[in-house]
Short mmCIF file of C-alpha atoms and ligand atoms in Angstrom, two decimals:
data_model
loop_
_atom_site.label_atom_id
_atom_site.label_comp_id
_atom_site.label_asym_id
_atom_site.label_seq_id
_atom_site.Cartn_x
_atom_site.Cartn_y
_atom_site.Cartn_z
CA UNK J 10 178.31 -23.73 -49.58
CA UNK J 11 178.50 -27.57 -49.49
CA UNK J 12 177.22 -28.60 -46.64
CA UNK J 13 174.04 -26.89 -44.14
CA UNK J 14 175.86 -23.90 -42.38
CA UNK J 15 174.33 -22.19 -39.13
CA UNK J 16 174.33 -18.99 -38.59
CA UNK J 17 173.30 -17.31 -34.93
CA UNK J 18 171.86 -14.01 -34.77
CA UNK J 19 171.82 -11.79 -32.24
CA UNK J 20 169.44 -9.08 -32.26
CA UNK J 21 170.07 -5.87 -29.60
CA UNK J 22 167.78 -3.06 -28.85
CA UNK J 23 167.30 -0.30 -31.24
CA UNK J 24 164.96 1.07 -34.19
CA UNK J 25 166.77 -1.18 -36.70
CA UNK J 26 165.24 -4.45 -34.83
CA UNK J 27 162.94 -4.63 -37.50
CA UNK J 28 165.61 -4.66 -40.36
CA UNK J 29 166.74 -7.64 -39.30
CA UNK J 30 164.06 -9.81 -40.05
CA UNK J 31 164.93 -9.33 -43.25
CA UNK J 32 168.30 -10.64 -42.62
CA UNK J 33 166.92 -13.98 -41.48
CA UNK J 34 164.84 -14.22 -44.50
CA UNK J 35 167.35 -14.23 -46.73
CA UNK J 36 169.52 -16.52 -44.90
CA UNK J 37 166.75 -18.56 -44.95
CA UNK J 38 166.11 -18.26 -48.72
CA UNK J 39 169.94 -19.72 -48.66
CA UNK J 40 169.00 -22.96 -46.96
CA UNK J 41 171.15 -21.57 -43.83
CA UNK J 42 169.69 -22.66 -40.34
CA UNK J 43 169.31 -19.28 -38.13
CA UNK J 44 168.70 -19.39 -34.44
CA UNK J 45 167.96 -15.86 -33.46
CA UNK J 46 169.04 -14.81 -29.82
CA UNK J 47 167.34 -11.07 -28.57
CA UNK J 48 167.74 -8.88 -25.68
CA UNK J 49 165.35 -8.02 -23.45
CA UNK J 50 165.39 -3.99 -25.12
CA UNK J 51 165.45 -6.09 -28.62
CA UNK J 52 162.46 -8.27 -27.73
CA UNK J 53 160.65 -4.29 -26.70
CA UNK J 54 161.10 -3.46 -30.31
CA UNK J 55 160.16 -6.48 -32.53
CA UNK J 56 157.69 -9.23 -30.99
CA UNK J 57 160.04 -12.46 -30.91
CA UNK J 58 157.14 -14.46 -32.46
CA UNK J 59 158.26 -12.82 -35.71
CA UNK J 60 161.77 -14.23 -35.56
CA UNK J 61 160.54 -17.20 -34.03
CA UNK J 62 158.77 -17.59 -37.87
CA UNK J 63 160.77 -16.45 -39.98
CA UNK J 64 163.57 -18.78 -38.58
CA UNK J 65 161.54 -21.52 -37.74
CA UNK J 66 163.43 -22.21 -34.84
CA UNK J 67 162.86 -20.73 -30.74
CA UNK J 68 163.80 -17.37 -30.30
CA UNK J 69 166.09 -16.83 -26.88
CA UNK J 70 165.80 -13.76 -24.86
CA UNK J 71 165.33 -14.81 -21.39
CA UNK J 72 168.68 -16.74 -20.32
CA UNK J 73 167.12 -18.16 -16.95
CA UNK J 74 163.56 -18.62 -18.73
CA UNK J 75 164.42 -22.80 -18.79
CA UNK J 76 166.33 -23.01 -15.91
CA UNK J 77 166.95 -26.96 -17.09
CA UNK J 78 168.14 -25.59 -20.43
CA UNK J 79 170.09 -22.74 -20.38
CA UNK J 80 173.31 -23.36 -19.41
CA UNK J 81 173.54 -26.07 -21.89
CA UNK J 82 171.52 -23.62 -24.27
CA UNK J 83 174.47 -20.65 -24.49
CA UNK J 84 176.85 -23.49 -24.95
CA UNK J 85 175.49 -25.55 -27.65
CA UNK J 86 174.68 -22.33 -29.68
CA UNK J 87 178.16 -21.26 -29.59
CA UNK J 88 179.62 -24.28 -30.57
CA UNK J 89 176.70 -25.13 -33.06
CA UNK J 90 177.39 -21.63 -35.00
CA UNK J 91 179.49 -21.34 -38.20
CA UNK J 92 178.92 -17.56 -37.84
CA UNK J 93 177.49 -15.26 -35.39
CA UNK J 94 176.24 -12.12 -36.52
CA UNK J 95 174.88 -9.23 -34.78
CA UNK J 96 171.98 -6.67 -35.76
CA UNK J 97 171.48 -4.18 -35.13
CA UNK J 98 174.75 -3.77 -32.56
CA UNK J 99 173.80 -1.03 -30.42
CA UNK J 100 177.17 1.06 -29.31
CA UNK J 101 175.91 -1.34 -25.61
CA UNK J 102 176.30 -4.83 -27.08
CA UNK J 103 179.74 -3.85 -28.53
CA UNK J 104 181.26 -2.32 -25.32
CA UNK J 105 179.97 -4.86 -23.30
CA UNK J 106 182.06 -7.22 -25.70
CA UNK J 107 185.04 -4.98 -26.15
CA UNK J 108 184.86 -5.21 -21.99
CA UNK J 109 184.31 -8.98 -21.28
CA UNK J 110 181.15 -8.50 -20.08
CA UNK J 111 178.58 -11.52 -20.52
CA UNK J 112 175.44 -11.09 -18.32
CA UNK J 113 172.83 -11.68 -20.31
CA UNK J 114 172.21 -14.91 -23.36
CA UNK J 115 173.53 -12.61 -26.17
CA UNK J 116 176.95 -11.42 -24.92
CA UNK J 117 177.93 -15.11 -23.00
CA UNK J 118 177.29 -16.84 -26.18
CA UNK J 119 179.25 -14.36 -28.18
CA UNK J 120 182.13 -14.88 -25.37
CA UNK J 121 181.82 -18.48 -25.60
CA UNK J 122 181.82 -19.01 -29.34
CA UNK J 123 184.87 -19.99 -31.59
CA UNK J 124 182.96 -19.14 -34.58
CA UNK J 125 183.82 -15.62 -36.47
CA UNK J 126 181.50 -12.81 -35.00
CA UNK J 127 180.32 -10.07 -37.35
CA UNK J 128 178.71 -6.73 -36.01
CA UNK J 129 176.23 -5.24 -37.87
CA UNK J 130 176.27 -1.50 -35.78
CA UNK J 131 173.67 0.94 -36.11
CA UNK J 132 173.18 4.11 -33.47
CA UNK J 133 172.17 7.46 -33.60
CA UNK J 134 175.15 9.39 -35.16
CA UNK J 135 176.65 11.28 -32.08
CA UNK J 136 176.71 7.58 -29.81
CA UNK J 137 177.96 5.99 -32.86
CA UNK J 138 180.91 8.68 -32.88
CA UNK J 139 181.44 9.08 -29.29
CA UNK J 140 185.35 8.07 -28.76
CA UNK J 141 184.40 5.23 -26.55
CA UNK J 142 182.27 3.86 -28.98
CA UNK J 143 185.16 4.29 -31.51
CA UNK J 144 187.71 3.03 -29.31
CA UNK J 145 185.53 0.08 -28.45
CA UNK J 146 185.43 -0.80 -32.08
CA UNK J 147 188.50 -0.52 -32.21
CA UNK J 148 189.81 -3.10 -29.76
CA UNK J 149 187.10 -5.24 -31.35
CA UNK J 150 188.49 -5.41 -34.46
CA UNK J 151 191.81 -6.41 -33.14
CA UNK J 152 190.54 -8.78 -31.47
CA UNK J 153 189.69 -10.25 -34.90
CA UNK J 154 185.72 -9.49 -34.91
CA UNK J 155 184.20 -8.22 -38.17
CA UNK J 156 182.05 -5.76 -39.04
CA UNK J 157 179.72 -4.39 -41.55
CA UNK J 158 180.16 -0.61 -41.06
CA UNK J 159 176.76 1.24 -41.20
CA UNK J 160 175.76 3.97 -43.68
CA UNK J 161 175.52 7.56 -43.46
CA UNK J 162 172.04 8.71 -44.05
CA UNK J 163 168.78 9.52 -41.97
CA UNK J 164 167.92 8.33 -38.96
CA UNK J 165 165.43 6.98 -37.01
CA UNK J 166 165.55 10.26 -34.78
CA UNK J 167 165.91 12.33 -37.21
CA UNK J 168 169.57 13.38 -37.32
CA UNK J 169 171.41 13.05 -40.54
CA UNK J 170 175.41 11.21 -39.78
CA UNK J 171 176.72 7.75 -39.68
CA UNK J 172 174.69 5.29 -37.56
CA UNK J 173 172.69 3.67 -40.17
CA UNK J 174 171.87 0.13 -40.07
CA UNK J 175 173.97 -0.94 -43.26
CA UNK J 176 171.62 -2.54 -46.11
CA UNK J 177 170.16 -5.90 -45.44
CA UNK J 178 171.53 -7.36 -48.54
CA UNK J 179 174.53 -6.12 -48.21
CA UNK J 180 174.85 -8.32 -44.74
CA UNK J 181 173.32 -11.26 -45.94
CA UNK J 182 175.65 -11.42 -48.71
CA UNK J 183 178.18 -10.54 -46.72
CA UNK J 184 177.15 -13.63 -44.48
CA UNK J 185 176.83 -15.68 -46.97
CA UNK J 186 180.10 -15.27 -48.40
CA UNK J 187 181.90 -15.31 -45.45
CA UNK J 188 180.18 -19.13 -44.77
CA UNK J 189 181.68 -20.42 -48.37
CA UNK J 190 183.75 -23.75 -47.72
CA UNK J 191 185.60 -23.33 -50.39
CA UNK J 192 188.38 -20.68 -51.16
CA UNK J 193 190.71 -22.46 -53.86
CA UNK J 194 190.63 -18.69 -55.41
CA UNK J 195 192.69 -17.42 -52.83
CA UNK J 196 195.65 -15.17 -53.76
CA UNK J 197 194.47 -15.53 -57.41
CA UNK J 198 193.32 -12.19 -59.35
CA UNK J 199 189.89 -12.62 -62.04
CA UNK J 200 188.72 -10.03 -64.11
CA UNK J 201 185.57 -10.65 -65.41
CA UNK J 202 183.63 -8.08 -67.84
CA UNK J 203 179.81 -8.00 -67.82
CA UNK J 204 176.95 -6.53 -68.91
CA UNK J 205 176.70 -4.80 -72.69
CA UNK J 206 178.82 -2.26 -74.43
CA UNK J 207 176.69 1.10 -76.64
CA UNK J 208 177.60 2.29 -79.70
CA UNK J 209 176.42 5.92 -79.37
CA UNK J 210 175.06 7.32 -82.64
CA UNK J 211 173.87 11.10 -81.28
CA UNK J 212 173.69 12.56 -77.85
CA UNK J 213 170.48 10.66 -77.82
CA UNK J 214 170.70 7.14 -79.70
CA UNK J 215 172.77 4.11 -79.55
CA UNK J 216 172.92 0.36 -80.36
CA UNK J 217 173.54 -2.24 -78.21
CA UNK J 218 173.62 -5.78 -77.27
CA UNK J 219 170.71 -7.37 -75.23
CA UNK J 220 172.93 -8.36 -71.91
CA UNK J 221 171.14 -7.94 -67.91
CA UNK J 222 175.08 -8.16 -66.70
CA UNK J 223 173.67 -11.19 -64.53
CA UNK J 224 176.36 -13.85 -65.30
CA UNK J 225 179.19 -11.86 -65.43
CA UNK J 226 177.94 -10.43 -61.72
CA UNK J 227 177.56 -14.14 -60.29
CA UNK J 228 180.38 -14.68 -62.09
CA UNK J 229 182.56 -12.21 -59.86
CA UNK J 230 180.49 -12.78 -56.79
CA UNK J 231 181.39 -16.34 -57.04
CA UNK J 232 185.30 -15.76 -57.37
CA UNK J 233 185.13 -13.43 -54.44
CA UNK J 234 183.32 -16.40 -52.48
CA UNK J 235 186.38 -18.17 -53.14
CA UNK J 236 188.82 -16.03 -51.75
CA UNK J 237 189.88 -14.25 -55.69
CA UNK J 238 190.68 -10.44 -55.54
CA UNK J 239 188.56 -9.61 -58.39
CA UNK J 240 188.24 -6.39 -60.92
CA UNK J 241 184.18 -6.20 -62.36
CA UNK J 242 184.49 -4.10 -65.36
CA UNK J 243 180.68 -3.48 -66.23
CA UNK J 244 179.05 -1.60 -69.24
CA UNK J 245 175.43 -0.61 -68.22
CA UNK J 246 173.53 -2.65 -66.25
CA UNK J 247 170.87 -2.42 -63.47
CA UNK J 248 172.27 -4.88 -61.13
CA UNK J 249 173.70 -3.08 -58.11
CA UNK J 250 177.06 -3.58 -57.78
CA UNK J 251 178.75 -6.47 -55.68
CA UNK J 252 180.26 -5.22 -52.87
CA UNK J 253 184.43 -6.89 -52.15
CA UNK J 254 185.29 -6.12 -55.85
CA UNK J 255 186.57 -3.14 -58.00
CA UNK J 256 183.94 -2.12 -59.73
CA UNK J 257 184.85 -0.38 -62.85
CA UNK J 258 181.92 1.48 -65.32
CA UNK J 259 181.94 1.57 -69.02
CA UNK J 260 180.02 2.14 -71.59
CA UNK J 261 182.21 1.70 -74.87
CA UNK J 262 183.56 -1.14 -76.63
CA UNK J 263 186.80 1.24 -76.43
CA UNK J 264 186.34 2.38 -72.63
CA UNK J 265 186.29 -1.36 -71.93
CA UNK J 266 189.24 -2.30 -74.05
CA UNK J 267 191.58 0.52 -72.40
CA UNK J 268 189.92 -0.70 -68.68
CA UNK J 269 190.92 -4.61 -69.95
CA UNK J 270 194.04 -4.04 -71.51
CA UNK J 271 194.99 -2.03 -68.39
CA UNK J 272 194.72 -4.87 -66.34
CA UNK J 273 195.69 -7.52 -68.14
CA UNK J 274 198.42 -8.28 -66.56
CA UNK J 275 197.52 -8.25 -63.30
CA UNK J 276 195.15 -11.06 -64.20
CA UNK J 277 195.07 -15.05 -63.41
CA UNK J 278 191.64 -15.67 -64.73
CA UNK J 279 190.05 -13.02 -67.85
CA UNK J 280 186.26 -14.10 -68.10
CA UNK J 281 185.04 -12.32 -70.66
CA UNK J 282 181.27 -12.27 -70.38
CA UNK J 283 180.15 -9.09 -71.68
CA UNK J 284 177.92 -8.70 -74.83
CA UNK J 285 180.58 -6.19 -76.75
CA UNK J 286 179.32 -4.59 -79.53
CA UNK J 287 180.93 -5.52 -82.60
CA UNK J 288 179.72 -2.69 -84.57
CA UNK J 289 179.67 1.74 -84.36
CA UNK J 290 178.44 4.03 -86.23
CA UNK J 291 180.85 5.04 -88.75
CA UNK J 292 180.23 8.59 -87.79
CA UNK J 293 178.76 10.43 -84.72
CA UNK J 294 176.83 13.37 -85.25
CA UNK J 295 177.28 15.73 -82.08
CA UNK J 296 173.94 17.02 -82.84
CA UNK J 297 170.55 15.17 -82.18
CA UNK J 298 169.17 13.60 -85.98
CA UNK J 299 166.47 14.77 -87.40
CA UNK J 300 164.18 12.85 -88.55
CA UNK J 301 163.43 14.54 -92.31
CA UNK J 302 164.48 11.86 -94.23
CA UNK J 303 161.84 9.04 -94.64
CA UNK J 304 164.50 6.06 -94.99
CA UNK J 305 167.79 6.65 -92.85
CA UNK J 306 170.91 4.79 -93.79
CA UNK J 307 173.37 4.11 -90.83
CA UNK J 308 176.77 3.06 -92.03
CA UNK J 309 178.31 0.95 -89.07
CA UNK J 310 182.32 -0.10 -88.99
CA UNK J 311 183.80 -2.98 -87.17
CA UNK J 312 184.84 -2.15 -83.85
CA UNK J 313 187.91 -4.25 -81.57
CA UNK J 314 187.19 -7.71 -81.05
CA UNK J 315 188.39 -7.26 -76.90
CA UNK J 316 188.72 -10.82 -76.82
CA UNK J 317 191.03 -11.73 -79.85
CA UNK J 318 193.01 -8.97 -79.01
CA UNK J 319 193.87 -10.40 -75.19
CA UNK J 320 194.33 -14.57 -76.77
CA UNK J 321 196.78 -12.50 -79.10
CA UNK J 322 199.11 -11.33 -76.04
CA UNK J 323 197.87 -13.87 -73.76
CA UNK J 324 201.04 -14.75 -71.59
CA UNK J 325 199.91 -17.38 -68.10
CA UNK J 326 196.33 -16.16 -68.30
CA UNK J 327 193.66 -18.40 -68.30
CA UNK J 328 191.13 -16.87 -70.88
CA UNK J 329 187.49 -17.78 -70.50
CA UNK J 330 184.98 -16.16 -73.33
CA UNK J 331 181.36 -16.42 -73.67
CA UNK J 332 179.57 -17.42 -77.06
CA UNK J 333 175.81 -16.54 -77.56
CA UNK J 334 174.37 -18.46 -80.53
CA UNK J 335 170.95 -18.52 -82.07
CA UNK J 336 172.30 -21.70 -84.59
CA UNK J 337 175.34 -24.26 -85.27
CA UNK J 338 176.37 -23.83 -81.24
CA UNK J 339 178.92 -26.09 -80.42
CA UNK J 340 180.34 -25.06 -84.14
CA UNK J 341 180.26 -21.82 -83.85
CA UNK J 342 181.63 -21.89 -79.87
CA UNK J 343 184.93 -23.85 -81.36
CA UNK J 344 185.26 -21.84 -84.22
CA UNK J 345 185.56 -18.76 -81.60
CA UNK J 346 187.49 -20.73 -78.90
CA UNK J 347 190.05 -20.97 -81.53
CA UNK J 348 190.59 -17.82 -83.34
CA UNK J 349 190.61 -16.19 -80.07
CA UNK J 350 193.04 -18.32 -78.16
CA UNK J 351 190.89 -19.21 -75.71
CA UNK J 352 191.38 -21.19 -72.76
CA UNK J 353 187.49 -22.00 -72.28
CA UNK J 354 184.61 -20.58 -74.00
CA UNK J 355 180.92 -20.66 -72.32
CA UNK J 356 178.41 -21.47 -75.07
CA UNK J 357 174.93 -20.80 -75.01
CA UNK J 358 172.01 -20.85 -77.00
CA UNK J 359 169.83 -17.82 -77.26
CA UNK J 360 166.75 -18.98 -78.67
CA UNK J 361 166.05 -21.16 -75.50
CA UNK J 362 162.92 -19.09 -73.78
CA UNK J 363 163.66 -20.29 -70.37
CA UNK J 364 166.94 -18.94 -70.48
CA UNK J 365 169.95 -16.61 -71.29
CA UNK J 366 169.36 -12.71 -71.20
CA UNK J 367 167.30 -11.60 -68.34
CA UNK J 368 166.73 -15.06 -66.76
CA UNK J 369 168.07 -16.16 -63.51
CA UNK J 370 169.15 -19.34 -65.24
CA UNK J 371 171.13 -20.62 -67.80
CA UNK J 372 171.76 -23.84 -69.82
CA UNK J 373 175.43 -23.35 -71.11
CA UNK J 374 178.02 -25.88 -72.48
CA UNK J 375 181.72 -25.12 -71.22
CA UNK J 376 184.61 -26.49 -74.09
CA UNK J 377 187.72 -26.78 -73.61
CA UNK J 378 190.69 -26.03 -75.40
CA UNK J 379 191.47 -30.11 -75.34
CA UNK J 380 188.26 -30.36 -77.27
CA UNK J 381 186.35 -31.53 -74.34
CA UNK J 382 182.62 -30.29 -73.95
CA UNK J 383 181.51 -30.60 -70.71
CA UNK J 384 177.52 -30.09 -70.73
CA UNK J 385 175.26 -27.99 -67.93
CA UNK J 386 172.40 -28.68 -67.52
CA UNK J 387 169.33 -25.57 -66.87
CA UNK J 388 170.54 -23.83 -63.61
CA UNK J 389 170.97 -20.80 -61.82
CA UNK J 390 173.78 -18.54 -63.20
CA UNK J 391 175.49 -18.26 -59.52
CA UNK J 392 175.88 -22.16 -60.19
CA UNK J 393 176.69 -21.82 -63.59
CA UNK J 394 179.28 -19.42 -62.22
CA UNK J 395 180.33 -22.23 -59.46
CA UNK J 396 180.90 -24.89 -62.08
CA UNK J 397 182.59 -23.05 -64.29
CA UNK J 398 185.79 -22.47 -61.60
CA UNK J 399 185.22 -25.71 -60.95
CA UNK J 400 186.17 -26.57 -64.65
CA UNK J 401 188.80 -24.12 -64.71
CA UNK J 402 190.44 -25.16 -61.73
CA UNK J 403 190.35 -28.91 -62.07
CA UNK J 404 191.78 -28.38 -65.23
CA UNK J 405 194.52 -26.41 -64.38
N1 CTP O 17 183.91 -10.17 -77.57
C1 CTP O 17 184.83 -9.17 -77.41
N2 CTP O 17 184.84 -8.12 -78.26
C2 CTP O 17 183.96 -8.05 -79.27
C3 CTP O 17 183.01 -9.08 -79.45
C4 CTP O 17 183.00 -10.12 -78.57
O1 CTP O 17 185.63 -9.22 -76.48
N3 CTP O 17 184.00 -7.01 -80.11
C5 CTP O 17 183.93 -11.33 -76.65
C6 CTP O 17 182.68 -11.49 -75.83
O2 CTP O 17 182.82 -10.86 -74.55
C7 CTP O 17 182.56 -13.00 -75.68
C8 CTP O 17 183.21 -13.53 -76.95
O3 CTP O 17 184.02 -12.47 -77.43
O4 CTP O 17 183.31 -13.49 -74.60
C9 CTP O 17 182.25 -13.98 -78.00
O5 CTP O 17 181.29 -12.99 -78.24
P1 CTP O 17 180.09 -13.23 -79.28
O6 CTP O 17 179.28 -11.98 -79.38
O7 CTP O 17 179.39 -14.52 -78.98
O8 CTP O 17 180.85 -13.50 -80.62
P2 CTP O 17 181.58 -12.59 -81.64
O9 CTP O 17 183.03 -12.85 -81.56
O10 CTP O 17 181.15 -11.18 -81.54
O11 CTP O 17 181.06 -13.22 -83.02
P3 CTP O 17 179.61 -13.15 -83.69
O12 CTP O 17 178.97 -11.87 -83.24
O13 CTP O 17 179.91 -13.16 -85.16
O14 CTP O 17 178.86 -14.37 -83.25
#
């Protein structure tokens, strides 16, 4: 985002009022200004003093409370938002929308903004599949609202179904994406690799790189903020997967070369930032080894290099690779922007503490195939991830 966004959130009556506290927190964490709006039922649920902190700004429920303010009040929120989103939507809010009803603060600023409105619905499972309900959503969505569909699971009553609020996360992100300014990605297709590769040696052992999967993630996260259809081909990693992508698992240097080479070329933009193992055993043993020998030789063979094989048949693409060095960096980075054709090659330096592997950050220099090095300084690795299609686009 480039510039302050605001984001209005309205809050309606139901168990899930408390979930969305958590929504305004990490909007907040995102620099975003939230002004929270409740209904009366909401305000029955979750104290608005809570909201009122968390979003550091005056909570609205009562529409006539100011009788000086509030008709400018409805009126300056709508046109102040960049978003509106609303959670938990009980099935009420959303057919009082889908009907043109506005009789309370909530619904007339929803009917007077211009902004996009996302519903966040959550309901017990048999109102959330009543026909009206359906229907209502319906007509919403033709009517161009969005919504973050809620989860099957338990709920507050009890009952098992659809109905439930969907994650937090998941609409913050979803938020926060939707608020990016810029989408210069549009109509453009990435595929970006992440995480490591294994080498399986038994049923039990393998070797692998040391890779979280955290830059290639922010990596794809930040090409679908900017409007890319994008393919996340992942080896194992912790990170729960972004949502707005194809997510593809794999664990092999060979799984991922079949997933790559499958979509190669579908691709724009190939950022390969996955920690491939360059090495497998030379032979698997379908049986867990023993351990009766007191020294154990492993005999490894060199396994695909992903990379050189795409800059080989590289057509249009724009190739991107990553280059983790412990020594010689910039060196090493050109020797491997070269021999694998590469457009752009990420280099960073592994024996920096503060950085690289499990870190949040990174401190990477980007060169490019002109022989231009175009320093980062220590940042996060979504920024990282912003600069870098920065690069590639300016340079296009
Ligand atoms: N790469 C790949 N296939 C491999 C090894 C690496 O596609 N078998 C890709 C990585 O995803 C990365 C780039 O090549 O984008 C460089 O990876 P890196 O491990 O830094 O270098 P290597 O080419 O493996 O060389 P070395 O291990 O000798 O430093």
């Amino acid at each position: 985002m480039d510039s302050k966004k605001t984001v209005v959130l309205g809050v309606t009556g139901g168990i899930a009022v408390y979930k969305a506290l958590d929504v305004v927190s990490r909007l907040k964490k995102e620099d975003i200004d939230v002004h929270v709006i409740m209904t009366e039922h909401a305000a029955k649920f979750v104290n608005p003093i809570s909201f009122q902190s968390l979003s550091q700004n005056m909570v609205i429920v009562d529409m006539f409370a100011e009788p000086k303010a509030w008709e400018i009040q409805h009126i300056s929120l709508a046109k102040k938002a960049d978003l509106m989103v609303i959670v938990p939507a009980t099935a009420n809010i959303l057919g009082k929308v889908a009907c043109g009803i506005a009789d309370d603060m909530l619904s007339t600023t929803i009917m007077a903004t211009k902004a996009p409105v996302v519903f966040a619905p959550a309901a017990n499972t048999n109102m959330f599949l009543n026909p009206i309900v359906q229907d209502n959503i319906t007509k919403l969505k033709q009517y161009g609202y969005k919504f973050i569909e809620p989860e099957s699971g338990r709920l507050a009553c009890g009952d098992v179904g659809a109905g439930k609020l969907a994650d937090t996360k998941l609409i913050s992100d979803t938020i926060i994406s939707m608020l990016y300014d810029i989408k210069d990605l549009r109509g453009k297709k990435v595929l970006v690799t992440a995480g490591p590769t294994i080498a399986p040696l038994d049923p039990v052992r393998y070797i692998t790189n040391r890779s979280s999967g955290k830059m290639g993630y922010a990596i794809a996260e930040e090409a679908r903020d900017r409007g890319a259809e994008v393919i996340l081909i992942s080896g194992p990693s912790s990170i729960e997967k972004p949502f707005g992508m194809k997510n593809i698992n794999i664990s092999t240097n060979e799984e991922m070369l079949k997933v790559v080479e499958d979509n190669f070329d579908w691709a724009d933009i190939v950022i390969k930032a996955a920690a491939v193992a360059d090495y497998k055993p030379k032979e698997y043993s379908d049986r867990k080894i023993k351990k009766n020998e007191d020294e154990f030789n492993l005999l490894l063979e060199k396994d695909t290099d992903i990379l050189k094989r795409l800059g080989s048949k590289k057509k249009d693409q724009i190739l991107v690779g990553f280059a983790a060095e412990s020594h010689d960096l910039l060196e090493n980075a050109k020797g491997k922007l070269q021999k694998k054709n590469l457009d752009y090659i990420v280099a960073n330096d592994i024996t920096c503490s503060d950085t690289g592997f499990a870190s949040n950050d990174n401190r990477v220099n980007v060169l490019c195939r002109d022989g231009k090095i175009i320093p980062l300084e220590k940042m996060s690795k979504k920024k990282i991830a912003r600069e870098l299609f920065n690069i590639i686009n300016e340079k296009r």
